[in-house]
Short mmCIF file of C-alpha atoms in Angstrom, two decimals:
data_model
loop_
_atom_site.label_atom_id
_atom_site.label_comp_id
_atom_site.label_asym_id
_atom_site.label_seq_id
_atom_site.Cartn_x
_atom_site.Cartn_y
_atom_site.Cartn_z
CA UNK K 1 -6.07 21.06 18.23
CA UNK K 2 -5.76 17.29 18.69
CA UNK K 3 -9.53 16.85 18.55
CA UNK K 4 -9.70 19.02 15.44
CA UNK K 5 -7.09 16.86 13.71
CA UNK K 6 -9.00 13.68 14.59
CA UNK K 7 -12.21 15.24 13.26
CA UNK K 8 -10.56 16.15 9.96
CA UNK K 9 -9.31 12.60 9.51
CA UNK K 10 -12.68 11.03 10.30
CA UNK K 11 -14.41 13.50 7.99
CA UNK K 12 -12.09 12.31 5.19
CA UNK K 13 -12.92 8.67 5.98
CA UNK K 14 -16.63 9.50 5.97
CA UNK K 15 -16.43 11.45 2.69
CA UNK K 16 -14.48 8.65 1.02
CA UNK K 17 -17.00 6.06 2.19
CA UNK K 18 -19.98 8.13 1.06
CA UNK K 19 -18.40 8.54 -2.38
CA UNK K 20 -17.94 4.76 -2.63
CA UNK K 21 -21.47 4.05 -1.42
CA UNK K 22 -22.80 5.82 -4.52
CA UNK K 23 -21.53 2.87 -6.58
CA UNK K 24 -23.91 0.54 -4.73
CA UNK K 25 -22.93 -2.75 -3.09
CA UNK K 26 -19.20 -2.30 -3.61
CA UNK K 27 -18.41 -4.00 -0.30
CA UNK K 28 -19.70 -7.34 -1.55
CA UNK K 29 -16.72 -7.51 -3.93
CA UNK K 30 -14.15 -7.48 -1.11
CA UNK K 31 -14.13 -11.24 -0.58
CA UNK K 32 -13.51 -11.97 -4.27
CA UNK K 33 -10.29 -10.00 -4.69
CA UNK K 34 -7.99 -13.05 -4.63
CA UNK K 35 -9.59 -14.50 -7.74
CA UNK K 36 -9.47 -11.32 -9.82
CA UNK K 37 -7.03 -10.02 -12.42
CA UNK K 38 -5.58 -6.85 -10.90
CA UNK K 39 -4.07 -3.84 -12.59
CA UNK K 40 -0.62 -2.65 -11.56
CA UNK K 41 -2.07 0.22 -9.45
CA UNK K 42 -4.44 -2.23 -7.73
CA UNK K 43 -1.53 -4.53 -6.84
CA UNK K 44 0.36 -1.51 -5.50
CA UNK K 45 -2.66 -0.53 -3.38
CA UNK K 46 -2.93 -4.03 -1.89
CA UNK K 47 0.80 -4.09 -1.19
CA UNK K 48 0.60 -0.79 0.69
CA UNK K 49 -2.57 -1.66 2.63
CA UNK K 50 -1.42 -5.12 3.69
CA UNK K 51 2.05 -3.84 4.61
CA UNK K 52 0.52 -1.18 6.86
CA UNK K 53 -1.97 -3.73 8.23
CA UNK K 54 0.90 -5.85 9.56
CA UNK K 55 2.18 -2.84 11.49
CA UNK K 56 -1.29 -1.82 12.72
CA UNK K 57 -1.96 -5.34 13.98
CA UNK K 58 1.38 -5.36 15.81
CA UNK K 59 0.71 -1.91 17.30
CA UNK K 60 -2.73 -2.94 18.57
CA UNK K 61 -1.15 -5.91 20.34
CA UNK K 62 1.40 -3.56 21.95
CA UNK K 63 -1.39 -1.02 22.73
CA UNK K 64 0.55 1.62 20.81
CA UNK K 65 -2.54 3.48 19.66
CA UNK K 66 -0.78 6.56 18.34
CA UNK K 67 0.93 4.46 15.67
CA UNK K 68 -2.35 2.66 14.95
CA UNK K 69 -3.78 6.06 14.03
CA UNK K 70 -0.72 6.79 11.90
CA UNK K 71 -1.24 3.49 10.08
CA UNK K 72 -4.92 4.25 9.48
CA UNK K 73 -3.94 7.59 7.97
CA UNK K 74 -1.46 5.86 5.66
CA UNK K 75 -4.20 3.50 4.53
CA UNK K 76 -6.56 6.39 3.78
CA UNK K 77 -3.85 8.23 1.86
CA UNK K 78 -3.25 5.15 -0.30
CA UNK K 79 -6.98 4.76 -0.92
CA UNK K 80 -7.40 8.41 -1.90
CA UNK K 81 -4.44 8.19 -4.29
CA UNK K 82 -5.77 5.04 -5.97
CA UNK K 83 -7.53 5.58 -9.30
CA UNK K 84 -9.50 2.40 -10.16
CA UNK K 85 -9.97 1.64 -13.84
CA UNK K 86 -13.54 0.46 -13.35
CA UNK K 87 -12.71 -3.24 -13.71
CA UNK K 88 -14.06 -5.80 -11.27
CA UNK K 89 -10.52 -6.50 -10.07
CA UNK K 90 -9.78 -2.87 -9.27
CA UNK K 91 -13.14 -2.42 -7.53
CA UNK K 92 -12.55 -5.60 -5.50
CA UNK K 93 -9.11 -4.33 -4.41
CA UNK K 94 -10.69 -0.99 -3.46
CA UNK K 95 -13.48 -2.67 -1.49
CA UNK K 96 -11.08 -5.00 0.31
CA UNK K 97 -8.73 -2.15 1.20
CA UNK K 98 -11.45 0.13 2.57
CA UNK K 99 -12.91 -2.80 4.50
CA UNK K 100 -9.51 -3.31 6.14
CA UNK K 101 -9.39 0.37 7.10
CA UNK K 102 -12.90 0.22 8.60
CA UNK K 103 -12.00 -2.82 10.70
CA UNK K 104 -8.75 -1.16 11.80
CA UNK K 105 -10.56 1.93 13.12
CA UNK K 106 -13.63 0.10 14.42
CA UNK K 107 -12.35 -0.36 18.00
CA UNK K 108 -11.84 3.41 18.27
CA UNK K 109 -14.68 4.74 16.09
CA UNK K 110 -17.39 2.06 16.07
CA UNK K 111 -20.32 4.21 14.95
CA UNK K 112 -18.73 5.67 11.81
CA UNK K 113 -17.12 2.35 10.85
CA UNK K 114 -20.38 0.42 11.41
CA UNK K 115 -22.47 2.82 9.33
CA UNK K 116 -20.05 2.87 6.39
CA UNK K 117 -19.66 -0.93 6.52
CA UNK K 118 -23.43 -1.35 6.34
CA UNK K 119 -24.02 1.32 3.67
CA UNK K 120 -21.33 -0.12 1.39
CA UNK K 121 -22.85 -3.58 1.49
CA UNK K 122 -20.07 -5.53 3.18
CA UNK K 123 -21.07 -9.09 4.09
CA UNK K 124 -22.38 -9.54 7.62
CA UNK K 125 -22.22 -7.20 10.59
CA UNK K 126 -18.96 -5.38 11.29
CA UNK K 127 -19.20 -6.47 14.93
CA UNK K 128 -18.92 -10.10 13.78
CA UNK K 129 -16.36 -9.55 11.00
CA UNK K 130 -13.02 -11.30 11.54
CA UNK K 131 -9.98 -9.19 12.25
CA UNK K 132 -8.14 -8.62 8.93
CA UNK K 133 -4.96 -10.56 8.30
CA UNK K 134 -2.18 -9.56 5.93
CA UNK K 135 -2.37 -11.60 2.72
CA UNK K 136 1.06 -13.05 1.82
CA UNK K 137 0.12 -12.88 -1.87
CA UNK K 138 -0.53 -9.14 -1.59
CA UNK K 139 2.90 -8.62 -0.03
CA UNK K 140 4.72 -10.17 -2.98
CA UNK K 141 6.18 -7.64 -5.39
CA UNK K 142 6.13 -8.11 -9.16
CA UNK K 143 8.90 -5.53 -9.50
CA UNK K 144 11.57 -4.14 -7.22
CA UNK K 145 13.45 -0.86 -7.33
CA UNK K 146 17.23 -0.93 -6.92
CA UNK K 147 19.35 2.11 -6.26
CA UNK K 148 21.71 2.82 -9.15
CA UNK K 149 25.22 3.92 -8.28
CA UNK K 150 27.85 4.92 -10.79
CA UNK K 151 31.40 4.92 -9.47
CA UNK K 152 29.94 4.68 -5.97
CA UNK K 153 27.70 7.75 -6.27
CA UNK K 154 23.93 7.52 -6.27
CA UNK K 155 22.62 8.47 -9.71
CA UNK K 156 19.06 7.16 -9.69
CA UNK K 157 17.30 3.82 -9.65
CA UNK K 158 16.31 0.95 -11.90
CA UNK K 159 13.13 -1.12 -11.74
CA UNK K 160 13.44 -4.82 -12.52
CA UNK K 161 11.20 -7.90 -12.16
CA UNK K 162 11.28 -9.28 -8.62
CA UNK K 163 12.84 -12.52 -9.83
CA UNK K 164 15.44 -10.92 -12.11
CA UNK K 165 18.85 -12.59 -12.09
CA UNK K 166 22.21 -10.81 -11.97
CA UNK K 167 22.52 -10.64 -15.76
CA UNK K 168 19.08 -9.05 -16.15
CA UNK K 169 19.85 -6.48 -13.44
CA UNK K 170 23.16 -5.59 -15.07
CA UNK K 171 21.44 -5.20 -18.45
CA UNK K 172 18.79 -2.90 -16.94
CA UNK K 173 21.45 -0.77 -15.26
CA UNK K 174 23.51 -0.42 -18.43
CA UNK K 175 20.41 0.47 -20.44
CA UNK K 176 19.29 3.14 -17.97
CA UNK K 177 19.28 6.79 -18.95
CA UNK K 178 21.39 7.68 -15.91
CA UNK K 179 24.19 5.30 -16.89
CA UNK K 180 24.19 6.32 -20.54
CA UNK K 181 24.43 9.97 -19.54
CA UNK K 182 27.23 9.42 -17.01
CA UNK K 183 29.21 6.97 -19.14
CA UNK K 184 29.30 9.26 -22.19
CA UNK K 185 30.20 6.32 -24.39
CA UNK K 186 32.69 4.69 -22.02
CA UNK K 187 32.41 0.95 -21.42
CA UNK K 188 31.74 -0.28 -17.89
CA UNK K 189 34.70 -1.88 -16.14
CA UNK K 190 32.70 -3.66 -13.48
CA UNK K 191 29.10 -4.10 -12.33
CA UNK K 192 28.39 -4.97 -8.69
CA UNK K 193 24.90 -6.15 -7.76
CA UNK K 194 23.75 -6.20 -4.13
CA UNK K 195 20.56 -8.30 -4.30
CA UNK K 196 17.44 -6.44 -3.29
CA UNK K 197 19.30 -3.20 -2.65
CA UNK K 198 21.47 -1.66 -5.32
CA UNK K 199 23.60 -1.99 -8.43
CA UNK K 200 26.90 -0.15 -8.79
CA UNK K 201 28.52 0.39 -12.18
CA UNK K 202 32.21 1.25 -12.30
CA UNK K 203 33.28 3.16 -15.40
#
């Protein structure tokens, strides 16, 4: 059963790579991702891939290979969910992300990773490719999600710019559908903001 599960995962990696190879030379775009304008989904893909990469790198150093596999599966899930818009930026983010996955699985599955790397047109030989490093720029969020509490009870969430100040967060909370529904016209008595975590509105 364990071998069958590994085979299913590698078959998904192979199928995804073959689908990408039909675009021709996609891998060559991977190195240019930092200079491209990225769509919101592309930024979300890079955030997920580079976040998981940090964990995979740490797990390799600890020789915790079961969690390396788990990380590789998370990467593939994110790649399969991503719907590029056809722009150079989105294709570069896709190429970079799949290249990271191939390098992450290369120590365990060298033949599949090598063949896909070559067929997709990545620069150089995979054997000589540097180990991927998490890009700090990819880990920065444009927006953050805060839990929305009303009278101490969780009622939903609000999404605000990452650099939003207290006033902007309060305004977003008071304009949210959840607050308007719960307040039923009543004015808020107090708004408590816990930075990076939640906003609580007392009615």
